């Protein structure tokens, strides 16, 4: 999918470019006036970050299928506010980048999931240390909530090197965008 | 969706093995594949007893990984071990124990975090004391 982009930049020139799934590509400058506009990619990438509605490297159809698969899985039992974040949401991914899925939950729900996932804890154990890390940072990793298999299925179906799935506490350390909500 | 539904009623045999090594993920996976006697499916291995995934630890930190008893949280790799539920706890513990001992025997410092870690060899902690490279990893 691509579409043309034209716009005035710095009042000095016009650039023609393309929006593609991978980001913005400047095709050729159309100089109006004496000086061509300097580097414009950062500005345009900024706009791209804010307006991205599908993760970098995916088509709309793939993302719809991806979303459906996640929503039909155990992941949705933890919470329904499920989003893509990280480099593929920011438009900064490389070919081998992970895709990061966040299941955002409020404090009460986070504590409940934590209690269920870490219910047999011995004081001083490594498991207790992982729990304390989860509490401190507001994040529970996929293995602790039995979502590793979903991650593997998504990796195999969509060809990602890794699919990271986390329960994220709303307002917590890792509750940071940019975000792309699942379809 | 029920916000109060208890999601994890089934036995929880899942175990995280944190690996402190700078070998490549491929090499670590291939080494484990020898133990499993199977070809890896990318970074996953499975047999009749369970499945493991060799994952990059997103929290990896080259400095913090040497930070005392919490250092393992920052090791480079996290091996997700999911024993089959049908195994029962005793066999699940045996399955994880063998993986852990194999990793130690190959020279990989490995630390287990799971419900039954006290039942694992050396309580799942890093390495047995009789390993020659123990001194480097003695916790402060």
Coordinates of C-alpha atoms in Angstrom, one line a residue:
Chain A
X1 CA 0.0 0.0 0.0
X2 CA 1.4 3.4 -0.8
X3 CA 0.2 6.9 -1.5
X4 CA 1.7 10.0 -2.7
X5 CA 2.6 12.8 -0.3
X6 CA 3.1 16.4 -1.3
X7 CA 3.5 19.3 1.0
X8 CA 5.3 22.6 1.6
X9 CA 8.3 22.5 3.8
X10 CA 9.9 25.4 5.5
X11 CA 8.2 27.7 3.0
X12 CA 11.0 27.1 0.6
X13 CA 10.4 23.9 -1.3
X14 CA 8.1 21.1 -2.0
X15 CA 9.0 17.5 -1.6
X16 CA 7.3 14.6 -3.1
X17 CA 7.5 11.4 -1.2
X18 CA 5.7 8.2 -0.5
X19 CA 4.2 6.6 2.6
X20 CA 4.9 3.0 2.5
X21 CA 4.5 0.2 5.1
X22 CA 8.1 0.7 6.0
X23 CA 7.9 4.4 6.5
X24 CA 8.4 7.5 4.4
X25 CA 10.6 7.5 1.4
X26 CA 11.5 10.8 -0.3
X27 CA 11.5 10.1 -4.0
X28 CA 12.6 13.5 -5.4
X29 CA 12.7 17.1 -4.4
X30 CA 10.8 19.6 -6.4
X31 CA 12.6 22.8 -5.8
X32 CA 10.6 26.0 -5.7
X33 CA 12.6 29.1 -5.1
X34 CA 16.3 29.4 -4.5
X35 CA 17.0 26.7 -2.0
X36 CA 15.7 23.2 -1.6
X37 CA 14.4 22.4 1.9
X38 CA 17.0 20.6 4.0
X39 CA 16.5 17.2 5.5
X40 CA 12.8 16.6 6.1
X41 CA 12.6 12.9 6.9
X42 CA 12.6 13.5 10.7
X43 CA 9.6 15.7 10.5
X44 CA 7.7 13.4 8.3
X45 CA 8.7 10.3 10.3
X46 CA 7.3 12.1 13.4
X47 CA 3.9 12.5 11.6
X48 CA 4.1 8.9 10.6
X49 CA 4.7 7.8 14.2
X50 CA 1.7 9.5 15.4
X51 CA -0.6 8.4 12.6
X52 CA 0.5 4.8 12.3
X53 CA -2.5 2.4 12.6
X54 CA -0.8 -0.8 11.6
X55 CA 2.6 -2.1 12.9
X56 CA 5.6 -1.6 10.7
X57 CA 6.2 -4.5 8.5
X58 CA 2.6 -5.7 8.4
X59 CA -0.2 -5.2 5.9
X60 CA -3.7 -4.2 7.0
X61 CA -4.9 -7.7 6.3
X62 CA -2.1 -9.3 8.2
X63 CA -2.7 -7.1 11.2
X64 CA -6.4 -7.8 11.2
X65 CA -5.6 -11.5 11.2
X66 CA -2.9 -11.0 13.9
X67 CA -5.4 -9.1 16.0
X68 CA -8.1 -11.8 15.6
X69 CA -5.6 -14.5 16.7
X70 CA -4.6 -12.6 19.8
X71 CA -8.2 -11.7 20.7
X72 CA -9.3 -15.3 20.3
X73 CA -6.6 -16.5 22.6
X74 CA -6.0 -16.7 26.3
X75 CA -4.5 -13.2 26.2
X76 CA -7.9 -11.6 26.0
X77 CA -8.9 -13.3 29.3
X78 CA -6.4 -11.1 31.0
X79 CA -7.7 -7.8 29.6
X80 CA -9.2 -6.4 26.4
X81 CA -7.0 -3.3 26.1
X82 CA -4.4 -5.0 23.9
X83 CA -1.9 -2.9 22.0
X84 CA 1.3 -3.1 19.9
X85 CA 4.1 -0.9 21.3
X86 CA 7.8 -0.7 20.8
X87 CA 9.7 -0.2 17.5
X88 CA 7.0 -1.6 15.3
X89 CA 4.5 0.8 16.7
X90 CA 7.0 3.7 16.5
X91 CA 8.0 3.0 12.9
X92 CA 11.6 2.4 14.0
X93 CA 11.8 -1.4 13.4
X94 CA 14.3 -3.3 11.4
X95 CA 13.6 -6.5 9.5
X96 CA 14.5 -8.6 12.5
X97 CA 12.8 -6.5 15.1
X98 CA 10.5 -8.1 17.7
X99 CA 6.8 -7.2 17.9
X100 CA 5.7 -6.2 21.3
X101 CA 2.2 -6.9 22.6
X102 CA 1.0 -5.1 25.7
X103 CA -2.1 -6.2 27.6
X104 CA -2.8 -3.1 29.6
X105 CA -4.7 -3.6 32.9
X106 CA -5.6 -1.4 35.8
X107 CA -4.0 -1.8 39.2
X108 CA -6.6 -4.2 40.7
X109 CA -6.5 -6.5 37.8
X110 CA -2.7 -6.4 37.7
X111 CA -2.5 -7.4 41.3
X112 CA -5.0 -10.2 40.8
X113 CA -3.0 -11.6 37.8
X114 CA 0.2 -11.3 39.9
X115 CA -1.4 -13.2 42.8
X116 CA -2.5 -16.0 40.5
X117 CA 0.8 -16.2 38.7
X118 CA 3.0 -16.1 41.7
X119 CA 1.0 -18.0 44.2
X120 CA 3.6 -20.5 45.5
X121 CA 6.5 -18.2 46.5
X122 CA 9.2 -19.1 48.9
X123 CA 10.9 -16.2 50.6
X124 CA 14.3 -15.5 49.2
X125 CA 13.7 -17.6 46.1
X126 CA 14.4 -16.5 42.5
X127 CA 10.7 -16.7 41.8
X128 CA 10.1 -14.1 44.5
X129 CA 12.8 -11.9 43.0
X130 CA 11.0 -12.1 39.6
X131 CA 7.7 -11.2 41.3
X132 CA 9.3 -8.2 43.0
X133 CA 10.7 -7.1 39.7
X134 CA 7.2 -7.4 38.2
X135 CA 5.7 -5.3 41.0
X136 CA 8.4 -2.7 40.8
X137 CA 8.1 -2.3 37.1
X138 CA 4.5 -3.1 36.4
X139 CA 5.1 -5.8 34.0
X140 CA 4.5 -9.6 33.9
X141 CA 6.2 -11.6 31.2
X142 CA 4.5 -14.0 28.8
X143 CA 5.9 -17.2 30.4
X144 CA 4.5 -16.4 33.8
X145 CA 1.0 -16.0 32.4
X146 CA 1.1 -19.0 30.1
X147 CA 1.2 -17.0 26.8
X148 CA 4.5 -18.4 25.5
X149 CA 2.7 -20.8 23.1
X150 CA 0.6 -17.9 21.7
X151 CA 3.9 -16.1 21.1
X152 CA 5.3 -19.0 19.3
X153 CA 2.2 -19.4 17.1
X154 CA 2.3 -15.7 16.1
X155 CA 6.0 -16.0 15.3
X156 CA 5.5 -18.9 13.1
X157 CA 2.4 -17.5 11.3
X158 CA 3.6 -14.0 10.7
X159 CA 7.4 -14.6 10.5
X160 CA 8.5 -12.4 13.4
X161 CA 11.8 -13.3 15.0
X162 CA 10.2 -12.8 18.4
X163 CA 6.8 -12.0 19.8
X164 CA 7.0 -10.4 23.2
X165 CA 3.7 -10.5 25.2
X166 CA 3.4 -8.7 28.5
X167 CA 0.8 -7.8 31.0
X168 CA 1.4 -4.1 31.6
X169 CA 0.2 -2.1 34.5
X170 CA -1.6 1.1 33.4
X171 CA 0.5 4.0 34.6
X172 CA 3.4 1.8 35.3
X173 CA 7.0 2.0 34.2
X174 CA 6.4 0.2 30.9
X175 CA 3.1 1.9 30.0
X176 CA 4.6 3.9 27.3
X177 CA 3.6 4.5 23.7
X178 CA 3.5 5.0 20.9
X179 CA 0.6 2.5 20.7
X180 CA -1.4 0.7 18.1
X181 CA -4.5 -0.9 19.4
X182 CA -5.4 -4.3 18.0
X183 CA -8.2 -4.3 15.5
Chain B
X1 CA -14.8 -11.0 29.8
X2 CA -14.9 -11.6 33.5
X3 CA -12.5 -9.3 35.3
X4 CA -12.5 -11.5 38.3
X5 CA -12.0 -14.8 36.6
X6 CA -9.2 -16.9 38.1
X7 CA -7.1 -17.8 35.1
X8 CA -4.4 -20.0 36.4
X9 CA -6.1 -22.9 38.1
X10 CA -4.1 -25.6 36.3
X11 CA -0.8 -26.8 37.6
X12 CA 1.9 -24.3 37.0
X13 CA 5.1 -26.2 36.0
X14 CA 6.4 -23.3 34.0
X15 CA 10.0 -22.5 34.8
X16 CA 12.2 -19.6 33.7
X17 CA 15.9 -20.4 33.3
X18 CA 18.1 -17.3 33.1
X19 CA 21.4 -18.0 31.3
X20 CA 24.4 -15.8 31.8
X21 CA 26.3 -16.3 28.6
X22 CA 27.4 -14.3 25.6
X23 CA 27.2 -17.2 23.1
X24 CA 24.9 -16.6 20.2
X25 CA 21.3 -17.6 20.6
X26 CA 21.7 -20.0 17.7
X27 CA 24.6 -21.7 19.4
X28 CA 22.7 -22.0 22.7
X29 CA 19.7 -23.4 20.9
X30 CA 21.8 -25.9 18.9
X31 CA 23.5 -27.0 22.1
X32 CA 20.2 -27.6 23.8
X33 CA 19.0 -29.4 20.7
X34 CA 21.7 -32.0 21.3
X35 CA 20.3 -32.7 24.7
X36 CA 16.8 -32.9 23.4
X37 CA 17.9 -35.0 20.4
X38 CA 15.7 -33.0 18.1
X39 CA 16.2 -30.3 15.5
X40 CA 15.2 -26.9 16.7
X41 CA 12.1 -25.2 15.3
X42 CA 13.9 -21.8 15.1
X43 CA 14.6 -21.1 18.8
X44 CA 12.1 -23.7 20.1
X45 CA 12.7 -27.3 21.1
X46 CA 10.2 -29.9 22.1
X47 CA 9.9 -33.5 23.0
X48 CA 7.3 -35.7 24.7
X49 CA 8.1 -34.2 28.1
X50 CA 7.7 -30.6 27.2
X51 CA 8.9 -27.6 25.3
X52 CA 11.5 -24.9 25.7
X53 CA 12.0 -21.6 24.0
X54 CA 15.3 -19.9 24.0
X55 CA 14.4 -16.2 24.3
X56 CA 16.4 -13.0 24.4
X57 CA 16.0 -11.4 27.8
X58 CA 14.6 -8.0 27.1
X59 CA 16.0 -6.8 30.4
X60 CA 19.5 -7.9 29.6
X61 CA 22.0 -5.5 31.2
X62 CA 25.8 -6.2 31.0
X63 CA 26.4 -4.3 34.3
X64 CA 23.4 -5.3 36.3
X65 CA 23.8 -9.0 35.5
X66 CA 26.7 -9.0 37.9
X67 CA 24.6 -7.3 40.6
X68 CA 24.4 -9.8 43.4
X69 CA 21.4 -12.0 43.9
X70 CA 19.2 -10.0 41.5
X71 CA 21.8 -10.2 38.8
X72 CA 20.1 -13.2 37.1
X73 CA 17.2 -11.0 36.1
X74 CA 19.5 -9.2 33.7
X75 CA 21.2 -12.2 32.1
X76 CA 21.3 -12.3 28.3
X77 CA 18.9 -15.3 27.8
X78 CA 15.7 -16.5 29.3
X79 CA 14.8 -20.1 28.5
X80 CA 11.1 -20.6 28.9
X81 CA 10.5 -24.2 30.0
X82 CA 7.0 -25.6 29.8
X83 CA 6.8 -29.2 31.0
X84 CA 3.7 -31.1 29.8
X85 CA 1.0 -30.9 32.4
X86 CA 0.4 -34.6 32.1
X87 CA 3.8 -35.3 33.6
X88 CA 2.8 -34.4 37.1
X89 CA 5.0 -32.4 39.4
X90 CA 7.6 -35.0 40.1
X91 CA 8.4 -35.7 36.5
X92 CA 8.1 -32.0 35.6
X93 CA 10.8 -31.3 38.3
X94 CA 12.9 -34.1 36.9
X95 CA 12.6 -32.7 33.4
X96 CA 13.7 -29.2 34.4
X97 CA 16.4 -30.6 36.6
X98 CA 17.9 -32.4 33.7
X99 CA 17.9 -29.4 31.5
X100 CA 19.5 -27.3 34.2
X101 CA 22.2 -29.9 34.9
X102 CA 22.9 -30.2 31.2
X103 CA 23.3 -26.4 30.9
X104 CA 25.7 -26.4 33.8
X105 CA 27.6 -29.3 32.4
X106 CA 28.1 -27.3 29.2
X107 CA 29.5 -24.4 31.1
X108 CA 26.4 -22.1 31.1
X109 CA 25.7 -20.4 34.4
X110 CA 21.9 -20.9 34.7
X111 CA 19.5 -19.8 37.4
X112 CA 16.0 -21.2 37.7
X113 CA 12.9 -19.2 38.8
X114 CA 9.8 -21.4 39.4
X115 CA 7.4 -22.6 42.0
X116 CA 9.5 -25.7 42.7
X117 CA 13.0 -24.3 42.5
X118 CA 13.9 -25.6 46.0
X119 CA 13.4 -29.1 44.6
X120 CA 15.9 -28.5 41.8
X121 CA 19.6 -29.4 42.0
X122 CA 21.5 -26.8 44.0
X123 CA 18.0 -25.2 44.5
X124 CA 18.2 -24.0 40.9
X125 CA 20.8 -21.5 41.8
X126 CA 23.3 -20.6 39.2
X127 CA 25.8 -23.4 39.4
X128 CA 26.8 -26.2 41.7
X129 CA 29.7 -25.4 44.0
X130 CA 32.0 -28.0 42.5
X131 CA 32.2 -26.2 39.2
X132 CA 35.6 -24.8 38.5
X133 CA 34.3 -21.4 37.4
X134 CA 32.4 -20.9 40.6
X135 CA 34.6 -18.2 42.1
X136 CA 33.8 -15.8 39.4
X137 CA 30.1 -16.0 40.0
X138 CA 30.1 -16.1 43.8
X139 CA 27.4 -13.8 45.0
X140 CA 28.4 -10.8 47.0

